[in-house]
PDB file of C-alpha atoms in Angstrom:
ATOM      1  CA  MET A  16       0.000   0.000   0.000  1.00 57.00           C
ATOM      2  CA  SER A  17       1.309   3.470  -0.860  1.00 55.00           C
ATOM      3  CA  GLU A  18       2.282   5.714   2.043  1.00 66.00           C
ATOM      4  CA  LEU A  19      -0.576   8.063   2.864  1.00 67.00           C
ATOM      5  CA  ASN A  20       0.153  11.639   3.869  1.00 73.00           C
ATOM      6  CA  ALA A  21      -1.297  15.027   3.002  1.00 74.00           C
ATOM      7  CA  THR A  22       0.831  15.412  -0.149  1.00 77.00           C
ATOM      8  CA  THR A  23       0.003  11.925  -1.413  1.00 80.00           C
ATOM      9  CA  LEU A  24      -3.712  12.473  -0.845  1.00 83.00           C
ATOM     10  CA  VAL A  25      -3.632  15.784  -2.740  1.00 85.00           C
ATOM     11  CA  PHE A  26      -1.810  14.123  -5.650  1.00 86.00           C
ATOM     12  CA  GLY A  27      -4.286  11.253  -5.609  1.00 86.00           C
ATOM     13  CA  PHE A  28      -7.267  13.609  -5.570  1.00 91.00           C
ATOM     14  CA  ILE A  29      -5.910  15.593  -8.531  1.00 92.00           C
ATOM     15  CA  TRP A  30      -5.204  12.458 -10.569  1.00 92.00           C
ATOM     16  CA  TYR A  31      -8.621  11.023  -9.757  1.00 94.00           C
ATOM     17  CA  ILE A  32     -10.389  14.214 -10.854  1.00 95.00           C
ATOM     18  CA  ALA A  33      -8.293  14.203 -14.042  1.00 95.00           C
ATOM     19  CA  PHE A  34      -9.249  10.567 -14.616  1.00 95.00           C
ATOM     20  CA  LEU A  35     -12.941  11.265 -13.961  1.00 95.00           C
ATOM     21  CA  PHE A  36     -13.108  14.255 -16.307  1.00 96.00           C
ATOM     22  CA  SER A  37     -10.940  12.715 -19.042  1.00 97.00           C
ATOM     23  CA  THR A  38     -12.836   9.421 -19.047  1.00 97.00           C
ATOM     24  CA  THR A  39     -16.170  11.254 -19.129  1.00 97.00           C
ATOM     25  CA  CYS A  40     -15.031  13.304 -22.137  1.00 97.00           C
ATOM     26  CA  HIS A  41     -13.753  10.123 -23.804  1.00 97.00           C
ATOM     27  CA  GLU A  42     -17.112   8.367 -23.468  1.00 97.00           C
ATOM     28  CA  ALA A  43     -19.100  11.510 -24.293  1.00 97.00           C
ATOM     29  CA  SER A  44     -17.175  11.749 -27.567  1.00 97.00           C
ATOM     30  CA  HIS A  45     -18.089   8.157 -28.399  1.00 97.00           C
ATOM     31  CA  ALA A  46     -21.722   8.972 -27.635  1.00 97.00           C
ATOM     32  CA  LEU A  47     -21.761  12.231 -29.608  1.00 97.00           C
ATOM     33  CA  VAL A  48     -20.207  10.762 -32.759  1.00 97.00           C
ATOM     34  CA  ALA A  49     -22.589   7.800 -32.574  1.00 97.00           C
ATOM     35  CA  LYS A  50     -25.523  10.199 -32.274  1.00 97.00           C
ATOM     36  CA  LEU A  51     -24.315  12.225 -35.255  1.00 97.00           C
ATOM     37  CA  GLY A  52     -23.950   8.970 -37.169  1.00 96.00           C
ATOM     38  CA  GLY A  53     -27.511   7.848 -36.426  1.00 96.00           C
ATOM     39  CA  ASP A  54     -27.295   5.884 -33.151  1.00 96.00           C
ATOM     40  CA  ALA A  55     -28.789   7.762 -30.196  1.00 96.00           C
ATOM     41  CA  THR A  56     -28.448   4.862 -27.701  1.00 96.00           C
ATOM     42  CA  ALA A  57     -25.791   6.540 -25.554  1.00 95.00           C
ATOM     43  CA  ASP A  58     -27.431   9.940 -25.919  1.00 95.00           C
ATOM     44  CA  ARG A  59     -30.688   8.545 -24.503  1.00 94.00           C
ATOM     45  CA  ALA A  60     -28.644   7.181 -21.607  1.00 91.00           C
ATOM     46  CA  GLY A  61     -27.500  10.746 -20.858  1.00 91.00           C
ATOM     47  CA  GLN A  62     -23.869  10.273 -21.871  1.00 93.00           C
ATOM     48  CA  VAL A  63     -23.404  13.191 -24.270  1.00 94.00           C
ATOM     49  CA  THR A  64     -22.271  15.274 -21.319  1.00 93.00           C
ATOM     50  CA  SER A  65     -19.267  16.298 -19.257  1.00 91.00           C
ATOM     51  CA  ASP A  66     -21.163  15.168 -16.142  1.00 93.00           C
ATOM     52  CA  PRO A  67     -19.572  11.912 -14.845  1.00 93.00           C
ATOM     53  CA  VAL A  68     -22.684  10.846 -12.885  1.00 93.00           C
ATOM     54  CA  PRO A  69     -24.283   8.790 -15.724  1.00 92.00           C
ATOM     55  CA  LEU A  70     -20.993   6.915 -16.177  1.00 93.00           C
ATOM     56  CA  ILE A  71     -20.620   6.368 -12.440  1.00 94.00           C
ATOM     57  CA  ARG A  72     -24.148   4.970 -12.257  1.00 92.00           C
ATOM     58  CA  ARG A  73     -23.453   2.717 -15.234  1.00 92.00           C
ATOM     59  CA  GLN A  74     -20.088   1.417 -14.038  1.00 93.00           C
ATOM     60  CA  PRO A  75     -19.375   2.314 -10.389  1.00 95.00           C
ATOM     61  CA  TRP A  76     -16.583  -0.245 -10.131  1.00 95.00           C
ATOM     62  CA  GLY A  77     -14.621   1.106 -13.091  1.00 93.00           C
ATOM     63  CA  MET A  78     -15.245   4.774 -12.298  1.00 95.00           C
ATOM     64  CA  VAL A  79     -14.980   4.846  -8.489  1.00 94.00           C
ATOM     65  CA  VAL A  80     -14.035   1.630  -6.679  1.00 94.00           C
ATOM     66  CA  ILE A  81     -11.098   0.369  -8.764  1.00 92.00           C
ATOM     67  CA  PRO A  82      -9.524   3.840  -9.299  1.00 91.00           C
ATOM     68  CA  LEU A  83      -9.543   4.547  -5.559  1.00 89.00           C
ATOM     69  CA  VAL A  84      -8.324   1.064  -4.621  1.00 90.00           C
ATOM     70  CA  SER A  85      -5.533   1.196  -7.217  1.00 87.00           C
ATOM     71  CA  PHE A  86      -4.389   4.528  -5.812  1.00 85.00           C
ATOM     72  CA  LEU A  87      -4.449   3.341  -2.197  1.00 82.00           C
ATOM     73  CA  PHE A  88      -2.489   0.156  -2.929  1.00 83.00           C
ATOM     74  CA  PHE A  89      -0.306   1.052  -5.908  1.00 76.00           C
ATOM     75  CA  GLY A  90      -0.084   4.848  -5.910  1.00 75.00           C
ATOM     76  CA  TRP A  91      -1.681   5.398  -9.320  1.00 77.00           C
ATOM     77  CA  VAL A  92      -5.186   5.582 -10.756  1.00 83.00           C
ATOM     78  CA  ILE A  93      -6.653   3.070 -13.188  1.00 85.00           C
ATOM     79  CA  GLY A  94     -10.236   2.378 -14.192  1.00 88.00           C
ATOM     80  CA  TRP A  95     -12.639   2.050 -17.092  1.00 90.00           C
ATOM     81  CA  ALA A  96     -16.014   3.050 -18.506  1.00 92.00           C
ATOM     82  CA  SER A  97     -18.119   2.415 -21.587  1.00 92.00           C
ATOM     83  CA  ALA A  98     -20.859   3.995 -23.653  1.00 92.00           C
ATOM     84  CA  PRO A  99     -23.740   1.844 -24.917  1.00 93.00           C
ATOM     85  CA  TYR A 100     -24.379   1.572 -28.650  1.00 94.00           C
ATOM     86  CA  ASN A 101     -26.619  -0.374 -31.009  1.00 95.00           C
ATOM     87  CA  PRO A 102     -24.694  -3.316 -32.573  1.00 92.00           C
ATOM     88  CA  GLU A 103     -27.210  -3.442 -35.424  1.00 94.00           C
ATOM     89  CA  TRP A 104     -26.425   0.193 -36.261  1.00 95.00           C
ATOM     90  CA  GLN A 105     -22.710  -0.614 -36.233  1.00 94.00           C
ATOM     91  CA  ALA A 106     -23.294  -3.620 -38.514  1.00 92.00           C
ATOM     92  CA  ARG A 107     -25.227  -1.432 -40.994  1.00 94.00           C
ATOM     93  CA  HIS A 108     -22.666   1.394 -40.832  1.00 95.00           C
ATOM     94  CA  PRO A 109     -19.302  -0.145 -39.869  1.00 94.00           C
ATOM     95  CA  ARG A 110     -17.242   2.882 -40.886  1.00 94.00           C
ATOM     96  CA  ARG A 111     -19.426   5.111 -38.720  1.00 96.00           C
ATOM     97  CA  GLY A 112     -18.797   2.595 -35.949  1.00 96.00           C
ATOM     98  CA  GLY A 113     -15.081   3.014 -36.577  1.00 96.00           C
ATOM     99  CA  LEU A 114     -15.385   6.785 -36.273  1.00 97.00           C
ATOM    100  CA  MET A 115     -17.326   6.344 -33.042  1.00 97.00           C
ATOM    101  CA  ALA A 116     -14.481   4.207 -31.667  1.00 97.00           C
ATOM    102  CA  LEU A 117     -11.782   6.720 -32.643  1.00 97.00           C
ATOM    103  CA  ALA A 118     -13.699   9.646 -31.146  1.00 98.00           C
ATOM    104  CA  GLY A 119     -12.755   8.599 -27.596  1.00 97.00           C
ATOM    105  CA  PRO A 120      -8.966   8.659 -28.075  1.00 97.00           C
ATOM    106  CA  ALA A 121      -9.369  11.839 -30.145  1.00 98.00           C
ATOM    107  CA  ALA A 122     -10.971  13.522 -27.125  1.00 98.00           C
ATOM    108  CA  ASN A 123      -8.035  12.441 -24.960  1.00 98.00           C
ATOM    109  CA  PHE A 124      -5.504  13.822 -27.439  1.00 98.00           C
ATOM    110  CA  ALA A 125      -7.459  17.092 -27.565  1.00 98.00           C
ATOM    111  CA  LEU A 126      -7.320  17.402 -23.765  1.00 98.00           C
ATOM    112  CA  MET A 127      -3.626  16.519 -23.848  1.00 97.00           C
ATOM    113  CA  GLY A 128      -3.043  19.233 -26.462  1.00 97.00           C
ATOM    114  CA  ILE A 129      -4.876  21.845 -24.403  1.00 97.00           C
ATOM    115  CA  ALA A 130      -2.812  20.912 -21.347  1.00 97.00           C
ATOM    116  CA  ALA A 131       0.406  21.088 -23.397  1.00 96.00           C
ATOM    117  CA  ILE A 132      -0.455  24.572 -24.706  1.00 96.00           C
ATOM    118  CA  LEU A 133      -1.227  25.819 -21.193  1.00 95.00           C
ATOM    119  CA  ILE A 134       2.000  24.314 -19.855  1.00 94.00           C
ATOM    120  CA  ARG A 135       4.094  25.942 -22.592  1.00 93.00           C
ATOM    121  CA  VAL A 136       2.381  29.302 -22.094  1.00 92.00           C
ATOM    122  CA  GLY A 137       2.785  28.998 -18.331  1.00 91.00           C
ATOM    123  CA  LEU A 138       6.478  28.139 -18.534  1.00 87.00           C
ATOM    124  CA  GLY A 139       7.097  30.914 -21.034  1.00 85.00           C
ATOM    125  CA  SER A 140       5.291  33.555 -19.018  1.00 85.00           C
ATOM    126  CA  GLY A 141       6.668  32.433 -15.642  1.00 81.00           C
ATOM    127  CA  TRP A 142       3.422  31.502 -13.896  1.00 81.00           C
ATOM    128  CA  LEU A 143       4.412  27.828 -13.922  1.00 79.00           C
ATOM    129  CA  GLY A 144       7.547  26.232 -12.547  1.00 69.00           C
ATOM    130  CA  SER A 145       8.525  29.290 -10.542  1.00 60.00           C
ATOM    131  CA  SER A 146       8.036  28.068  -6.954  1.00 61.00           C
ATOM    132  CA  PRO A 147      10.790  29.458  -4.658  1.00 59.00           C
ATOM    133  CA  ASP A 148      11.339  26.065  -3.000  1.00 60.00           C
ATOM    134  CA  GLY A 149      11.593  24.242  -6.325  1.00 60.00           C
ATOM    135  CA  ARG A 150       8.442  22.206  -5.769  1.00 71.00           C
ATOM    136  CA  PRO A 151       5.737  22.118  -8.429  1.00 73.00           C
ATOM    137  CA  GLY A 152       2.749  24.313  -7.645  1.00 79.00           C
ATOM    138  CA  MET A 153      -0.835  23.134  -7.652  1.00 85.00           C
ATOM    139  CA  LEU A 154      -1.484  24.349 -11.200  1.00 89.00           C
ATOM    140  CA  ASP A 155       1.697  22.630 -12.416  1.00 90.00           C
ATOM    141  CA  ILE A 156       0.504  19.328 -10.945  1.00 90.00           C
ATOM    142  CA  ILE A 157      -2.992  19.658 -12.428  1.00 93.00           C
ATOM    143  CA  LEU A 158      -1.773  20.418 -15.947  1.00 95.00           C
ATOM    144  CA  ILE A 159       0.897  17.698 -15.896  1.00 94.00           C
ATOM    145  CA  ALA A 160      -1.714  15.205 -14.651  1.00 94.00           C
ATOM    146  CA  PHE A 161      -4.048  16.078 -17.520  1.00 96.00           C
ATOM    147  CA  PHE A 162      -1.209  15.950 -20.046  1.00 97.00           C
ATOM    148  CA  ARG A 163       0.209  12.595 -18.930  1.00 95.00           C
ATOM    149  CA  LEU A 164      -3.100  10.874 -18.229  1.00 95.00           C
ATOM    150  CA  ASN A 165      -4.687  11.832 -21.548  1.00 97.00           C
ATOM    151  CA  LEU A 166      -1.570  10.872 -23.473  1.00 96.00           C
ATOM    152  CA  LEU A 167      -1.707   7.467 -21.793  1.00 93.00           C
ATOM    153  CA  LEU A 168      -5.461   6.993 -22.335  1.00 94.00           C
ATOM    154  CA  GLY A 169      -5.291   8.082 -25.962  1.00 96.00           C
ATOM    155  CA  ILE A 170      -2.400   5.813 -26.910  1.00 95.00           C
ATOM    156  CA  PHE A 171      -3.531   2.790 -24.909  1.00 93.00           C
ATOM    157  CA  ASN A 172      -7.030   2.848 -26.365  1.00 94.00           C
ATOM    158  CA  LEU A 173      -5.639   2.916 -29.906  1.00 94.00           C
ATOM    159  CA  PHE A 174      -4.096  -0.540 -29.537  1.00 91.00           C
ATOM    160  CA  PRO A 175      -5.840  -2.626 -32.254  1.00 90.00           C
ATOM    161  CA  VAL A 176      -6.968  -5.425 -29.931  1.00 88.00           C
ATOM    162  CA  PRO A 177     -10.424  -5.997 -28.421  1.00 88.00           C
ATOM    163  CA  PRO A 178     -11.981  -4.547 -26.342  1.00 87.00           C
ATOM    164  CA  LEU A 179      -9.935  -1.372 -26.959  1.00 91.00           C
ATOM    165  CA  ASP A 180     -11.094   1.327 -29.367  1.00 95.00           C
ATOM    166  CA  GLY A 181      -8.349   0.654 -31.878  1.00 94.00           C
ATOM    167  CA  SER A 182      -9.785  -2.794 -32.631  1.00 93.00           C
ATOM    168  CA  THR A 183     -12.893  -1.263 -34.246  1.00 94.00           C
ATOM    169  CA  GLY A 184     -11.365   2.084 -35.175  1.00 96.00           C
ATOM    170  CA  VAL A 185      -9.444   0.396 -37.992  1.00 95.00           C
ATOM    171  CA  MET A 186     -12.773  -0.086 -39.807  1.00 95.00           C
ATOM    172  CA  VAL A 187     -12.632   3.503 -41.062  1.00 95.00           C
ATOM    173  CA  PHE A 188      -9.911   2.303 -43.452  1.00 94.00           C
ATOM    174  CA  MET A 189     -12.006  -0.608 -44.800  1.00 94.00           C
ATOM    175  CA  ASP A 190     -14.862  -0.807 -47.249  1.00 93.00           C
ATOM    176  CA  ASP A 191     -18.206  -1.854 -45.753  1.00 92.00           C
ATOM    177  CA  SER A 192     -17.999  -5.478 -46.879  1.00 93.00           C
ATOM    178  CA  THR A 193     -14.504  -5.991 -45.458  1.00 95.00           C
ATOM    179  CA  ALA A 194     -15.456  -4.176 -42.251  1.00 94.00           C
ATOM    180  CA  ARG A 195     -18.483  -6.438 -41.713  1.00 93.00           C
ATOM    181  CA  ARG A 196     -16.375  -9.570 -42.154  1.00 93.00           C
ATOM    182  CA  TYR A 197     -13.820  -8.129 -39.765  1.00 93.00           C
ATOM    183  CA  MET A 198     -16.532  -7.353 -37.184  1.00 90.00           C
ATOM    184  CA  ASN A 199     -17.867 -10.904 -37.414  1.00 89.00           C
ATOM    185  CA  TRP A 200     -14.345 -12.209 -36.860  1.00 89.00           C
ATOM    186  CA  LEU A 201     -13.875  -9.931 -33.850  1.00 87.00           C
ATOM    187  CA  ARG A 202     -17.098 -11.162 -32.270  1.00 84.00           C
ATOM    188  CA  THR A 203     -16.415 -14.848 -32.831  1.00 83.00           C
ATOM    189  CA  THR A 204     -12.650 -15.238 -32.410  1.00 79.00           C
ATOM    190  CA  PRO A 205     -11.717 -17.319 -29.346  1.00 76.00           C
ATOM    191  CA  TYR A 206      -8.723 -15.017 -28.806  1.00 74.00           C
ATOM    192  CA  ARG A 207     -10.885 -11.965 -28.096  1.00 74.00           C
ATOM    193  CA  SER A 208     -10.503 -12.339 -24.320  1.00 74.00           C
ATOM    194  CA  LEU A 209      -6.708 -12.226 -24.668  1.00 80.00           C
ATOM    195  CA  GLY A 210      -6.703  -8.811 -26.306  1.00 78.00           C
ATOM    196  CA  LEU A 211      -6.495  -6.755 -23.131  1.00 78.00           C
ATOM    197  CA  LEU A 212      -3.721  -8.953 -21.721  1.00 83.00           C
ATOM    198  CA  VAL A 213      -1.705  -8.567 -24.923  1.00 82.00           C
ATOM    199  CA  ALA A 214      -2.216  -4.788 -24.843  1.00 83.00           C
ATOM    200  CA  LEU A 215      -1.119  -4.525 -21.209  1.00 80.00           C
ATOM    201  CA  LEU A 216       2.017  -6.603 -21.797  1.00 84.00           C
ATOM    202  CA  ALA A 217       2.980  -4.677 -24.936  1.00 85.00           C
ATOM    203  CA  PHE A 218       2.179  -1.326 -23.378  1.00 84.00           C
ATOM    204  CA  ARG A 219       4.776  -1.826 -20.645  1.00 82.00           C
ATOM    205  CA  TYR A 220       7.560  -1.749 -23.244  1.00 86.00           C
ATOM    206  CA  PHE A 221       5.968   0.556 -25.800  1.00 87.00           C
ATOM    207  CA  TYR A 222       4.731   3.476 -23.754  1.00 91.00           C
ATOM    208  CA  ALA A 223       7.817   4.796 -21.916  1.00 91.00           C
ATOM    209  CA  PRO A 224       9.747   5.893 -25.050  1.00 93.00           C
ATOM    210  CA  VAL A 225       6.539   7.273 -26.606  1.00 93.00           C
ATOM    211  CA  GLU A 226       5.799   9.344 -23.508  1.00 94.00           C
ATOM    212  CA  LYS A 227       9.380  10.648 -23.418  1.00 94.00           C
ATOM    213  CA  PHE A 228       9.255  11.600 -27.097  1.00 94.00           C
ATOM    214  CA  ALA A 229       5.824  13.288 -26.811  1.00 94.00           C
ATOM    215  CA  THR A 230       6.819  15.169 -23.654  1.00 93.00           C
ATOM    216  CA  ASN A 231      10.029  16.506 -25.163  1.00 93.00           C
ATOM    217  CA  LEU A 232       8.328  17.401 -28.458  1.00 92.00           C
ATOM    218  CA  LEU A 233       5.177  19.029 -27.093  1.00 93.00           C
ATOM    219  CA  LEU A 234       6.440  20.660 -23.902  1.00 91.00           C
ATOM    220  CA  TYR A 235      10.080  21.581 -24.451  1.00 86.00           C
ATOM    221  CA  THR A 236      10.916  21.726 -28.176  1.00 84.00           C
ATOM    222  CA  ARG A 237      11.151  25.243 -29.595  1.00 78.00           C
ATOM    223  CA  PHE A 238       8.975  25.652 -32.694  1.00 67.00           C
TER     224      PHE A 238
END
């Protein structure tokens, strides 16, 4: 279990709020793009919103219990959520389904970009990173949390394995006939349950250099 003190609790609270907001925006983007594409299932469930309550009601374990437990025992926040959709709509319009899948990671990259812009502006103007004792200020911590968390969520969800968004997002590059055959394969393959395990194992080795590259490029490179 991670050592609990006032500083750790503040860090945990900030990261949890960042997780809650970022995950809500991720799922709201899925829901909005599905609605625009003709499937209002998630919209009727109240998920085209920045309010996390509908998601918490739908998946309290992934949105509240597991994130808090993972922080208390491991010192970091992890969780999950999902937006409902109509599989028949996706079967009729597989490329729209692919766009719906990619909308979630796109929302995370947008939040990451906003955080990166604010960090660069803050460092350039001196209202970030200027604490006399050398410690990061509250705003520094908040913006870094949003930058790092959304980078992680965006990249992880793009892995092309079920149940992650990348597994159906690739359908935007297929014609309808190929996409339907691919969807049928995804739903029937006996290896579907191994997708998340494969993603987690690969992510351990893949993410660190990607995060380093993105951080250097977006936060510190002079354009």
